[in-house]
PDB file of C-alpha atoms in Angstrom:
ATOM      1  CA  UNK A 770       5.529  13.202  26.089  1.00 39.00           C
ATOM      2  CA  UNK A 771       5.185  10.627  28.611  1.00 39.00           C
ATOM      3  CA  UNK A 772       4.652   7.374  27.887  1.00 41.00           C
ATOM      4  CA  UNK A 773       1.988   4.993  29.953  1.00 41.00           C
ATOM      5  CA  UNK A 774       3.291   1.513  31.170  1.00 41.00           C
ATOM      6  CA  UNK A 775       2.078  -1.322  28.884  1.00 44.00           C
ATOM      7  CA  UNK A 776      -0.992  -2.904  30.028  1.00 41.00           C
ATOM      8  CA  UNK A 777      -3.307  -5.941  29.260  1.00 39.00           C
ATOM      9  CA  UNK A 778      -6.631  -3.675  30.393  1.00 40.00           C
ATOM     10  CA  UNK A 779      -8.689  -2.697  27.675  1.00 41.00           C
ATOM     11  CA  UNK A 780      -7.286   1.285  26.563  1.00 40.00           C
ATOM     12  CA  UNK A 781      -9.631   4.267  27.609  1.00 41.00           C
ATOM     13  CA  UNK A 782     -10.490   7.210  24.617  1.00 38.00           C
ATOM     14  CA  UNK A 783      -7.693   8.873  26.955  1.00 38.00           C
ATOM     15  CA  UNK A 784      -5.224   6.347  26.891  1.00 40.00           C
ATOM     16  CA  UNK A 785      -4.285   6.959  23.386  1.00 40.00           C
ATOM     17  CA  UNK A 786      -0.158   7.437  23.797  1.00 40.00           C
ATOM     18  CA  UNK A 787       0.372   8.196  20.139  1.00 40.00           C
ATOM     19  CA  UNK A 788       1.225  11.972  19.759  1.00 38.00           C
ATOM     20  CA  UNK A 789      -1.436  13.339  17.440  1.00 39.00           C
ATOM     21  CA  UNK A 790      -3.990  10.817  17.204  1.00 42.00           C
ATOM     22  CA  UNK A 791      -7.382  10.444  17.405  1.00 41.00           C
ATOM     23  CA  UNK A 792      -9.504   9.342  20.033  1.00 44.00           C
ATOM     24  CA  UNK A 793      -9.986   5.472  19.761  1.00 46.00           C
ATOM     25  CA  UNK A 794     -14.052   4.790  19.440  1.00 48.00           C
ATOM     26  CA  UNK A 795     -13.291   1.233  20.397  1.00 54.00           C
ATOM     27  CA  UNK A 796     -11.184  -0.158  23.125  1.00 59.00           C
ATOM     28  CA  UNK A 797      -8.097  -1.532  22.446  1.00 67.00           C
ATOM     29  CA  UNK A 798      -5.247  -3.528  24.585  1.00 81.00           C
ATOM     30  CA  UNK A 799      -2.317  -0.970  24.635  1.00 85.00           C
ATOM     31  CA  UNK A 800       0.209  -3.752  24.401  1.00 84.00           C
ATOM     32  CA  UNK A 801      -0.841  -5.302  21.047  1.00 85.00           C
ATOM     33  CA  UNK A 802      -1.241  -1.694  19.614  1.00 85.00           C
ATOM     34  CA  UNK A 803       2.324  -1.492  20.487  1.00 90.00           C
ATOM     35  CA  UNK A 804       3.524  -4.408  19.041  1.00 85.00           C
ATOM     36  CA  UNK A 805       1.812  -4.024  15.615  1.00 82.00           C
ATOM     37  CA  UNK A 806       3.236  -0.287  15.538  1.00 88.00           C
ATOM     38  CA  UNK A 807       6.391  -1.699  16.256  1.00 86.00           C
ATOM     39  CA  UNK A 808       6.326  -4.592  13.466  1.00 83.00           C
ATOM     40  CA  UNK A 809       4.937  -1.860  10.710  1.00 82.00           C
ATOM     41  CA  UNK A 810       8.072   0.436  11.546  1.00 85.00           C
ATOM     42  CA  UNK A 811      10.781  -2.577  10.710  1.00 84.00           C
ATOM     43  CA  UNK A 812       8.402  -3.566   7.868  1.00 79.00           C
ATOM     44  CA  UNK A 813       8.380  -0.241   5.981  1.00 78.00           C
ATOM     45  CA  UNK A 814      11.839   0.837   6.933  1.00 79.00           C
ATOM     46  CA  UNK A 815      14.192   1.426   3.987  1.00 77.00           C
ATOM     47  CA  UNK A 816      17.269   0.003   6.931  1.00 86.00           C
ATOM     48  CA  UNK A 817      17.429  -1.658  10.199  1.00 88.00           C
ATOM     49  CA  UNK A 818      16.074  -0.010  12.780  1.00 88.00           C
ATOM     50  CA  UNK A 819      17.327  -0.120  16.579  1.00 88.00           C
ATOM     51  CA  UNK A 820      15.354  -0.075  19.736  1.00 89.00           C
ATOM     52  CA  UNK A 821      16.525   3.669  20.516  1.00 90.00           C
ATOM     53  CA  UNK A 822      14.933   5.040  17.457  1.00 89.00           C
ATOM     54  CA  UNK A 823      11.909   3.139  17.822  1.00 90.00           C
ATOM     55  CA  UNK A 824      11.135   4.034  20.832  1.00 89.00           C
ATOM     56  CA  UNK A 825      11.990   7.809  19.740  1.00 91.00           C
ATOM     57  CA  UNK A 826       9.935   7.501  16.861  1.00 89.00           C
ATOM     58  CA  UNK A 827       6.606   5.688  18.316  1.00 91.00           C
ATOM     59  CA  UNK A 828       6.880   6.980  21.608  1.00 91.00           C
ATOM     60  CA  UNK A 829       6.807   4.180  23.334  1.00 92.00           C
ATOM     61  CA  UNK A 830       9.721   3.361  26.063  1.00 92.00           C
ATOM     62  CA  UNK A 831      12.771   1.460  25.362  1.00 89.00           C
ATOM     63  CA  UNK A 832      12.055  -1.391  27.818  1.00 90.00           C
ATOM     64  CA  UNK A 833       8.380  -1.687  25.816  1.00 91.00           C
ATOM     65  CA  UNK A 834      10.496  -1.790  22.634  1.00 89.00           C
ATOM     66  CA  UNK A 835      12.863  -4.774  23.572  1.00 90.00           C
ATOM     67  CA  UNK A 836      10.451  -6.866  25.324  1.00 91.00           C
ATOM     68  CA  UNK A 837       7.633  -6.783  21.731  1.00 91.00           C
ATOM     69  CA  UNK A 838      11.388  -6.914  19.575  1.00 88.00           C
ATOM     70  CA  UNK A 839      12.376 -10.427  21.538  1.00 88.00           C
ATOM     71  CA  UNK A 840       8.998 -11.126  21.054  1.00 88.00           C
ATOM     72  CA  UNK A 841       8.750 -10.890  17.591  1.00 87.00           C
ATOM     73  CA  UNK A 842      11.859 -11.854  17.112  1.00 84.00           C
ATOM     74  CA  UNK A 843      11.131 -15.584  18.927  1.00 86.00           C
ATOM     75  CA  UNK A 844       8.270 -15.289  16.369  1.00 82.00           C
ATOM     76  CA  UNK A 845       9.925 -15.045  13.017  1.00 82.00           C
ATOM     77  CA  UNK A 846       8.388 -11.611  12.398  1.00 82.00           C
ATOM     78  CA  UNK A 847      11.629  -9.799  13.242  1.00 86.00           C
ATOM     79  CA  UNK A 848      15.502 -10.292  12.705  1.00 87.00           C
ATOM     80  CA  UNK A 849      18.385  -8.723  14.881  1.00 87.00           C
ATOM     81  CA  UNK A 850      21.800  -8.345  13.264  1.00 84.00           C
ATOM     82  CA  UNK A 851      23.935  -9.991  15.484  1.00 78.00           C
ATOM     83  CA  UNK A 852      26.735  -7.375  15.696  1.00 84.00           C
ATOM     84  CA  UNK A 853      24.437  -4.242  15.518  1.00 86.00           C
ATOM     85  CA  UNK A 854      21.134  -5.472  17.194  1.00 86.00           C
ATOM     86  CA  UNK A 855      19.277  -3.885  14.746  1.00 89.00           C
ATOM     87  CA  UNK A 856      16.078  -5.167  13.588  1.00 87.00           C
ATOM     88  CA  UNK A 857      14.401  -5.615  10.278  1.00 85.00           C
ATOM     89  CA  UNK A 858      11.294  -7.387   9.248  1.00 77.00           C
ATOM     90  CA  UNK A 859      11.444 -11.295   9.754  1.00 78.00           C
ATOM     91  CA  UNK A 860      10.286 -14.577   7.131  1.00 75.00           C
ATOM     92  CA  UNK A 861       7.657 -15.095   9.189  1.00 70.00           C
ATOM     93  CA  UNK A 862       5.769 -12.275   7.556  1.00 69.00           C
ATOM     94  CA  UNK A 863       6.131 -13.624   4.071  1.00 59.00           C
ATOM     95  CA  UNK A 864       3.663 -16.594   5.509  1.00 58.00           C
ATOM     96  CA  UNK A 865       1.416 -13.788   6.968  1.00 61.00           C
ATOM     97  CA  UNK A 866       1.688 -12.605   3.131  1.00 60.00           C
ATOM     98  CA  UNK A 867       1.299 -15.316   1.499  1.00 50.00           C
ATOM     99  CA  UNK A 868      -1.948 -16.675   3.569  1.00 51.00           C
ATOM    100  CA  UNK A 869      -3.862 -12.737   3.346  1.00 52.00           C
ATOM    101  CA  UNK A 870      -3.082 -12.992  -0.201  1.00 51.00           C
ATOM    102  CA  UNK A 871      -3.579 -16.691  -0.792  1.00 45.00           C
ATOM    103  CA  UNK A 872      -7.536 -16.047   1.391  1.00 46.00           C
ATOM    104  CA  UNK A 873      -8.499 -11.945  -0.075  1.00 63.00           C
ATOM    105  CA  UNK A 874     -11.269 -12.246  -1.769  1.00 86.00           C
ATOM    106  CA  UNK A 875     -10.220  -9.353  -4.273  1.00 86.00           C
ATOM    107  CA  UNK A 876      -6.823 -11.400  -4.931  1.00 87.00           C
ATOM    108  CA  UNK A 877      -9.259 -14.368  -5.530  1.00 86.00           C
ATOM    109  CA  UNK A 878     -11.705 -12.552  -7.983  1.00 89.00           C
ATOM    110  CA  UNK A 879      -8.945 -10.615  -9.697  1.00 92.00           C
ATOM    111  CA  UNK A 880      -6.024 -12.711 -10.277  1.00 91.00           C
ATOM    112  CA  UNK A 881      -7.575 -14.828 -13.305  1.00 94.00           C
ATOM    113  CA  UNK A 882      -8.322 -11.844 -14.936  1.00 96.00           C
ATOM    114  CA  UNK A 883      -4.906  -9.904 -14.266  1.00 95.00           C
ATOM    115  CA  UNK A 884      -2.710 -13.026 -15.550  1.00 96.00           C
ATOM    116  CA  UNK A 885      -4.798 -12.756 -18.559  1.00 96.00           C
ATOM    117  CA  UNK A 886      -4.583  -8.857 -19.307  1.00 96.00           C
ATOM    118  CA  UNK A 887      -0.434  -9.329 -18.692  1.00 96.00           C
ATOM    119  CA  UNK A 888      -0.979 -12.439 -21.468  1.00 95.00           C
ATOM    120  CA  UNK A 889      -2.659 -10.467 -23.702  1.00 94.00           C
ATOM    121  CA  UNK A 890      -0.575  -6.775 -23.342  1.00 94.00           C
ATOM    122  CA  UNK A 891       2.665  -8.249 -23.011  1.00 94.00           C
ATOM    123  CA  UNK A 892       3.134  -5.763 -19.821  1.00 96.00           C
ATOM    124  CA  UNK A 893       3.240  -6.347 -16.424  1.00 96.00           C
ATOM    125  CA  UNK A 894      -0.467  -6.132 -15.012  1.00 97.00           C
ATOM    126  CA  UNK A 895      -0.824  -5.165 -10.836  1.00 96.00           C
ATOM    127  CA  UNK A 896      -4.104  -4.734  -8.670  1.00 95.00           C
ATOM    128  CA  UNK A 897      -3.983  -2.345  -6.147  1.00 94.00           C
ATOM    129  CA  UNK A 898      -5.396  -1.067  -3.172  1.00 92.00           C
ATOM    130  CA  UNK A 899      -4.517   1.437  -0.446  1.00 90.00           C
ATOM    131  CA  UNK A 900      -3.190   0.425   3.247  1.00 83.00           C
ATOM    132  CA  UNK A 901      -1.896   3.037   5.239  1.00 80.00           C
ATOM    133  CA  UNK A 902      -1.649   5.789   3.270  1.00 86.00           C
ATOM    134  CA  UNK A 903       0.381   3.920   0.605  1.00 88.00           C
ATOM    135  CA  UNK A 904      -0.572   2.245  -2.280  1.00 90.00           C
ATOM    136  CA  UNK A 905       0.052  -1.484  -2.132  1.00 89.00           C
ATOM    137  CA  UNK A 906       0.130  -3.972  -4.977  1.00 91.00           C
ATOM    138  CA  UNK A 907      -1.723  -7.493  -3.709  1.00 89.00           C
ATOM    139  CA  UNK A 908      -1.409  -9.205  -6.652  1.00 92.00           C
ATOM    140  CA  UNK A 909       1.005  -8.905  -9.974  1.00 94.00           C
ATOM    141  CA  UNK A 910       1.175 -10.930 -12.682  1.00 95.00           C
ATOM    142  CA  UNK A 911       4.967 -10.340 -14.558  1.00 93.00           C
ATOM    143  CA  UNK A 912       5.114  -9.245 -18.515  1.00 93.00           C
ATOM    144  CA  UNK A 913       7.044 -11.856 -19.945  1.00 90.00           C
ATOM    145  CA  UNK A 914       8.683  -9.842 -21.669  1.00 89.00           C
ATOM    146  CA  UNK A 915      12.897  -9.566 -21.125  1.00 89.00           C
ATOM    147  CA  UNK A 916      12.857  -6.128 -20.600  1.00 89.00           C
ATOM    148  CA  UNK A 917       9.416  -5.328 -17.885  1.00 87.00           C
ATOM    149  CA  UNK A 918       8.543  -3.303 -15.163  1.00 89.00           C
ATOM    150  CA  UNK A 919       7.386  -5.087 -11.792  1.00 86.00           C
ATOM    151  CA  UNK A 920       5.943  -3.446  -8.434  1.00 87.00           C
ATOM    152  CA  UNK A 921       6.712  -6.604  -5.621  1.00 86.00           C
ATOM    153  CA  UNK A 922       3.527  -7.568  -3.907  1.00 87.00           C
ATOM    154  CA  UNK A 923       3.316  -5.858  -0.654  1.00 81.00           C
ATOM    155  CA  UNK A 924       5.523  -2.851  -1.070  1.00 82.00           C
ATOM    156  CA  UNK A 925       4.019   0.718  -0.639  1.00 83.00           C
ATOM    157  CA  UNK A 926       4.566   3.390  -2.955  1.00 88.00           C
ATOM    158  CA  UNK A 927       2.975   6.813  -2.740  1.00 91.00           C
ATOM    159  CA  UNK A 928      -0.232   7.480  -3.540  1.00 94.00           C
ATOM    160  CA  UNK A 929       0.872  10.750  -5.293  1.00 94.00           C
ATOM    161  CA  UNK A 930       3.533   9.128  -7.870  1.00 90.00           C
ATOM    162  CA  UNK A 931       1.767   7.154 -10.808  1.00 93.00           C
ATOM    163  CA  UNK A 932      -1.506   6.866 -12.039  1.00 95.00           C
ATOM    164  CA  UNK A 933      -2.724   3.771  -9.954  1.00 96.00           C
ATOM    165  CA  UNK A 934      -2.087   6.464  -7.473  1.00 96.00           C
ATOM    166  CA  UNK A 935      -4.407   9.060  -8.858  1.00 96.00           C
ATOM    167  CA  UNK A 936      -7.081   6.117  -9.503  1.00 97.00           C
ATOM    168  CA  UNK A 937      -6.794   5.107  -5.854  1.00 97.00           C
ATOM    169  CA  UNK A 938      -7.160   8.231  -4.665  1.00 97.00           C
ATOM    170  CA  UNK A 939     -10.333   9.700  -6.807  1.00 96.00           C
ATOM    171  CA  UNK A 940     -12.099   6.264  -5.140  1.00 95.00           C
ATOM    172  CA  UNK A 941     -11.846   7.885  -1.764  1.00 95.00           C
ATOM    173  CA  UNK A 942     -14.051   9.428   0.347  1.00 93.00           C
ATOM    174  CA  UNK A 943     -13.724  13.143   0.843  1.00 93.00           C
ATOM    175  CA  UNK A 944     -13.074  12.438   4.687  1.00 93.00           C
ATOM    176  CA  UNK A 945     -10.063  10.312   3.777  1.00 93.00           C
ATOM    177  CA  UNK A 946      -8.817  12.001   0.740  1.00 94.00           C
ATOM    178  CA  UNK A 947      -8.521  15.335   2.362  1.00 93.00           C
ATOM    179  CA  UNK A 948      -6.043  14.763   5.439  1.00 93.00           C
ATOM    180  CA  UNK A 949      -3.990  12.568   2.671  1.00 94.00           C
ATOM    181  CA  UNK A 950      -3.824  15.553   0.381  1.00 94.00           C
ATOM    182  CA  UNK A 951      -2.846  17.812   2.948  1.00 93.00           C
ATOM    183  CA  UNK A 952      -0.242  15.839   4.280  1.00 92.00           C
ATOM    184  CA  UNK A 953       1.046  15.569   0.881  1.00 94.00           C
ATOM    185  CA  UNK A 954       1.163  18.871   0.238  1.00 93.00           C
ATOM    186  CA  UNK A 955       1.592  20.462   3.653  1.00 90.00           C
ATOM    187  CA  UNK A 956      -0.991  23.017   3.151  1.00 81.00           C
ATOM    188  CA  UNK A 957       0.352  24.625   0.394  1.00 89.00           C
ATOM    189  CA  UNK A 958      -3.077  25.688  -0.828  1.00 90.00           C
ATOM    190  CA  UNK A 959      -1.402  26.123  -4.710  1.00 91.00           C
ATOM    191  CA  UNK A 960      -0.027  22.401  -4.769  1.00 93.00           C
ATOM    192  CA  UNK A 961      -3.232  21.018  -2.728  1.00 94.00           C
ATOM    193  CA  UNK A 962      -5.491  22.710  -5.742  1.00 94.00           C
ATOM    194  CA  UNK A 963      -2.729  20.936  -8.020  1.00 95.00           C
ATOM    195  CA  UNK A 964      -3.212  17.482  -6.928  1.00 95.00           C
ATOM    196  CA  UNK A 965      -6.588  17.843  -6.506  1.00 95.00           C
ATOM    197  CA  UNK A 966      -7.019  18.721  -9.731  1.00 95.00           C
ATOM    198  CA  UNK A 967      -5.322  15.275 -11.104  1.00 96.00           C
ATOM    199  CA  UNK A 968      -7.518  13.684  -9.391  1.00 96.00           C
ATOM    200  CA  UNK A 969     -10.511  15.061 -10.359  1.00 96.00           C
ATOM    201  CA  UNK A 970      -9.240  14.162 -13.718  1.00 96.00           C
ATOM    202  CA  UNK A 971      -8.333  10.588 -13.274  1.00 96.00           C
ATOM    203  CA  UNK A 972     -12.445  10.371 -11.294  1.00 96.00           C
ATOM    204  CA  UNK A 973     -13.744  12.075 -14.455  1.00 96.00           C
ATOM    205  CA  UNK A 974     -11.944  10.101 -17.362  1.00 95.00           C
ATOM    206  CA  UNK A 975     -11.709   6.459 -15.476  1.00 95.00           C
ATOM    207  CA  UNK A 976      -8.546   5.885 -15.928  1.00 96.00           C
ATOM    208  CA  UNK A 977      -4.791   7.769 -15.610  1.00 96.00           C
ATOM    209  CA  UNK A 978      -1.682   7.600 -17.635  1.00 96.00           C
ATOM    210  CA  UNK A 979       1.332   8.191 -15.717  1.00 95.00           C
ATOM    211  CA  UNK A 980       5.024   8.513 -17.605  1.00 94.00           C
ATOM    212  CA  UNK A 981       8.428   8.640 -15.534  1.00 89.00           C
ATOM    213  CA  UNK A 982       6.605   9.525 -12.584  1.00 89.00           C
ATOM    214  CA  UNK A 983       8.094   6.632 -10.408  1.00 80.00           C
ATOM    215  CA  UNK A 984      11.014   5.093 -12.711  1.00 86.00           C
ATOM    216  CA  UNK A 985      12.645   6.608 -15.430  1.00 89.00           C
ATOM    217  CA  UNK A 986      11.708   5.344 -18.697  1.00 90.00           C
ATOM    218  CA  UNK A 987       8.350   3.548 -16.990  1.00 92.00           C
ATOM    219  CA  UNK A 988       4.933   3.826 -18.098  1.00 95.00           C
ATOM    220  CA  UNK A 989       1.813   3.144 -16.407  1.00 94.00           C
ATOM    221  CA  UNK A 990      -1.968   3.309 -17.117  1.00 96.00           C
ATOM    222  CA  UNK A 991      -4.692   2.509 -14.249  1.00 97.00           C
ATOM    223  CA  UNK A 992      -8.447   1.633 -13.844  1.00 97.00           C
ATOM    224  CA  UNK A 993     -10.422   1.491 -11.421  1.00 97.00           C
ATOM    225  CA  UNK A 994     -11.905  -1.562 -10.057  1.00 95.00           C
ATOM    226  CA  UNK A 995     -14.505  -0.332  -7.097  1.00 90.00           C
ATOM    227  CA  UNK A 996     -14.535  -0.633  -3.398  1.00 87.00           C
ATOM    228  CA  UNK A 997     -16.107  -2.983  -1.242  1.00 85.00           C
ATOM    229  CA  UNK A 998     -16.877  -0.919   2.413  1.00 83.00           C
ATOM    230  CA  UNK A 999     -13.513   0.935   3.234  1.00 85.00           C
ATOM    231  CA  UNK A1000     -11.540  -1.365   0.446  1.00 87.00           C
ATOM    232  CA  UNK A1001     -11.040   0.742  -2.864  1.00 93.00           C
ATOM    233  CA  UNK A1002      -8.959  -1.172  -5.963  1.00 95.00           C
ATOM    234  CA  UNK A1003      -7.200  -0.592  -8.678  1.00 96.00           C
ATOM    235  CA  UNK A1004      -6.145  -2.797 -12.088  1.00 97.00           C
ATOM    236  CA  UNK A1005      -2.928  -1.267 -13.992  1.00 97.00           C
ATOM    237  CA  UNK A1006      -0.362  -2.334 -16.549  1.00 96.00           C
ATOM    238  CA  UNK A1007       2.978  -1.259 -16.539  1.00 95.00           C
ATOM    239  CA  UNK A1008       5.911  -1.208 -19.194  1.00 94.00           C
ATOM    240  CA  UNK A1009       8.657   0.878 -21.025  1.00 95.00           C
ATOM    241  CA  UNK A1010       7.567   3.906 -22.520  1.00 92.00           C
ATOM    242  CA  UNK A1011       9.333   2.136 -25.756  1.00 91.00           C
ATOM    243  CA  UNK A1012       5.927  -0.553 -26.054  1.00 94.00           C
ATOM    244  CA  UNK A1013       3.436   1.667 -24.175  1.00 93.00           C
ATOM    245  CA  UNK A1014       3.348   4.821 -26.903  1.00 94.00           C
ATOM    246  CA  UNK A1015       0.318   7.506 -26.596  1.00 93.00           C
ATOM    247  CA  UNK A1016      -1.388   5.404 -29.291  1.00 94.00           C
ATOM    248  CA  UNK A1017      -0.646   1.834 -27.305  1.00 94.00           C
ATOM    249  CA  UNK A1018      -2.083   3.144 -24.470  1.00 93.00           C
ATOM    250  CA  UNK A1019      -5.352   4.523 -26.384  1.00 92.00           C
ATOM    251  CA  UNK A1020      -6.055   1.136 -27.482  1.00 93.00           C
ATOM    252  CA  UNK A1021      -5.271  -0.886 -23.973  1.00 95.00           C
ATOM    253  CA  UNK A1022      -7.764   1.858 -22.038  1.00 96.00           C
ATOM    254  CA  UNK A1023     -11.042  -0.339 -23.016  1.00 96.00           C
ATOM    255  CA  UNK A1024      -9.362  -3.265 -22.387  1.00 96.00           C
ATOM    256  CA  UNK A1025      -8.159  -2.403 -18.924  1.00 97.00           C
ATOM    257  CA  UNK A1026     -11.848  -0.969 -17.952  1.00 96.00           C
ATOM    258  CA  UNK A1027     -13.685  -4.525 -19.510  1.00 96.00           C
ATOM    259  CA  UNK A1028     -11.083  -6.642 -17.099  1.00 96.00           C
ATOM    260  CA  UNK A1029     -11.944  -4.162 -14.334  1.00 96.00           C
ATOM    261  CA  UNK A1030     -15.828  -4.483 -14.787  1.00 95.00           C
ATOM    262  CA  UNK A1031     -15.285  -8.081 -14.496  1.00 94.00           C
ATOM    263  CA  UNK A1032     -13.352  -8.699 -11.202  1.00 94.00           C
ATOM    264  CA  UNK A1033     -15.470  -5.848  -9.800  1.00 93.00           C
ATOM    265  CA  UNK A1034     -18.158  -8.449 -10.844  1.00 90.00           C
ATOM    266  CA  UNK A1035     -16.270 -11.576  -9.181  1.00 88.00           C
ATOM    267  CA  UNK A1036     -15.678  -9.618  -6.297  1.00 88.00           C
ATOM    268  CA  UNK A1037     -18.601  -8.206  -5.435  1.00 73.00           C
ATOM    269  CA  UNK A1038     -20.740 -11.922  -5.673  1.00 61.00           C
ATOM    270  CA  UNK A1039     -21.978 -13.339  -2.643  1.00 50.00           C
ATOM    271  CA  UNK A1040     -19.578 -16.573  -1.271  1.00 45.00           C
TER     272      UNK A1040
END
């Protein structure tokens, strides 16, 4: 598929170069969309990724590619290797980090709360949310315990592995949780009814228990918190299936859904 030259002109509902995607209901500057598709590709890539693929993969040209690499690059967000000119994600985006979660107001209501719940369970306690299709821890306070489990703030997980995945997902709209499902699944109708039907659990019980779903050995138990507009989040705790036993878990439910009633509380006041 062709790709259109970069321009600073507002984009058309036409000028959409992405294959597959929708229609954009509000203008955007081509250039910039470019850029940030280019910095989320070396952010959630699992390597270093060179201008070749990236301009395979996104579709836009090579010469595009460079041009928002050195870009980035003279910006901190992105780091060549200087043998292989490959490029990974730069420090610069740990300030970006640091000041979204430093400002979010969910971060703000929640982390008081969360440091106390990891205090009080002796497990690691994490409140989610969903960006991009991926479930994204934005804050974490650590068991401090030796032996604990720990997410990283910032790095996505699927949405389909663990139960602050399920919890996420029964929060969603029907017009978001559908295409994810699908996707998921790729329209095997059996395994769509499947997951669906998790979820529908985890909406109907307020809460999900996950076991060895994501690590071996791991345990994790969700809430959910609410949504504010398109925002949906999630409180969990996570340990070794040693500590977190059926009965553990029984008692730490209430616990988990009084901490989440009161950050959904903090967040949802007026500033």
């Amino acid at each position: 598929m062709a790709t259109a030259p970069d321009s600073a002109a507002p984009a058309g509902p036409g000028d959409d170069d992405r294959t597959g995607a929708a229609p954009r209901s509000v203008a955007t500057v081509q250039i910039v969309d470019h850029a940030l598709q280019v910095l989320k590709a070396i952010a959630d890539a699992d390597r270093p990724r060179g201008v070749r693929e990236l301009s395979r993969d996104l579709d836009i040209s090579k010469s595009s590619v460079q041009r928002i690499l050195v870009s980035l690059e003279r910006e901190g967000l992105a780091v060549a290797d200087g043998t292989t000119r490959k490029y990974v994600i730069g420090p610069a985006a740990l300030t970006l980090a640091w000041k979204h979660t430093a400002n979010s107001d969910l971060v703000g209501a929640a982390s008081d709360t969360a440091s106390r719940i990891a205090a009080l369970t002796g497990e690691t306690a994490c409140v989610s949310t969903v960006v991009d299709g991926h479930r994204v821890t934005v804050y974490e306070a650590e068991s401090p315990q030796p032996l604990r489990l720990i997410t990283g703030v910032g790095r996505p997980y699927s949405l389909f592995s663990g139960a602050t995945g399920r919890v996420l997902l029964s929060m969603l709209p029907p017009e978001r949780l559908g295409p994810l499902v699908r996707e998921h699944t790729a329209g095997d109708p059996g395994a769509e009814s499947a997951v669906l039907g998790r979820i529908d659990l985890a909406r109907e019980q307020g809460y999900a228990i996950s076991r060895e779903e994501w690590i071996p050995g791991g345990c994790g138990v969700a809430v959910p918190i609410g949504s504010q507009g398109r925002i949906v989040a999630a409180l969990s705790i996570y340990g070794p299936q040693a500590r977190l036993t059926d009965e553990r878990t029984a008692e730490l439910v209430p616990l988990l859904r009084a901490a989440a009633a009161e950050i959904t509380v903090r967040w949802r006041q007026p500033v």
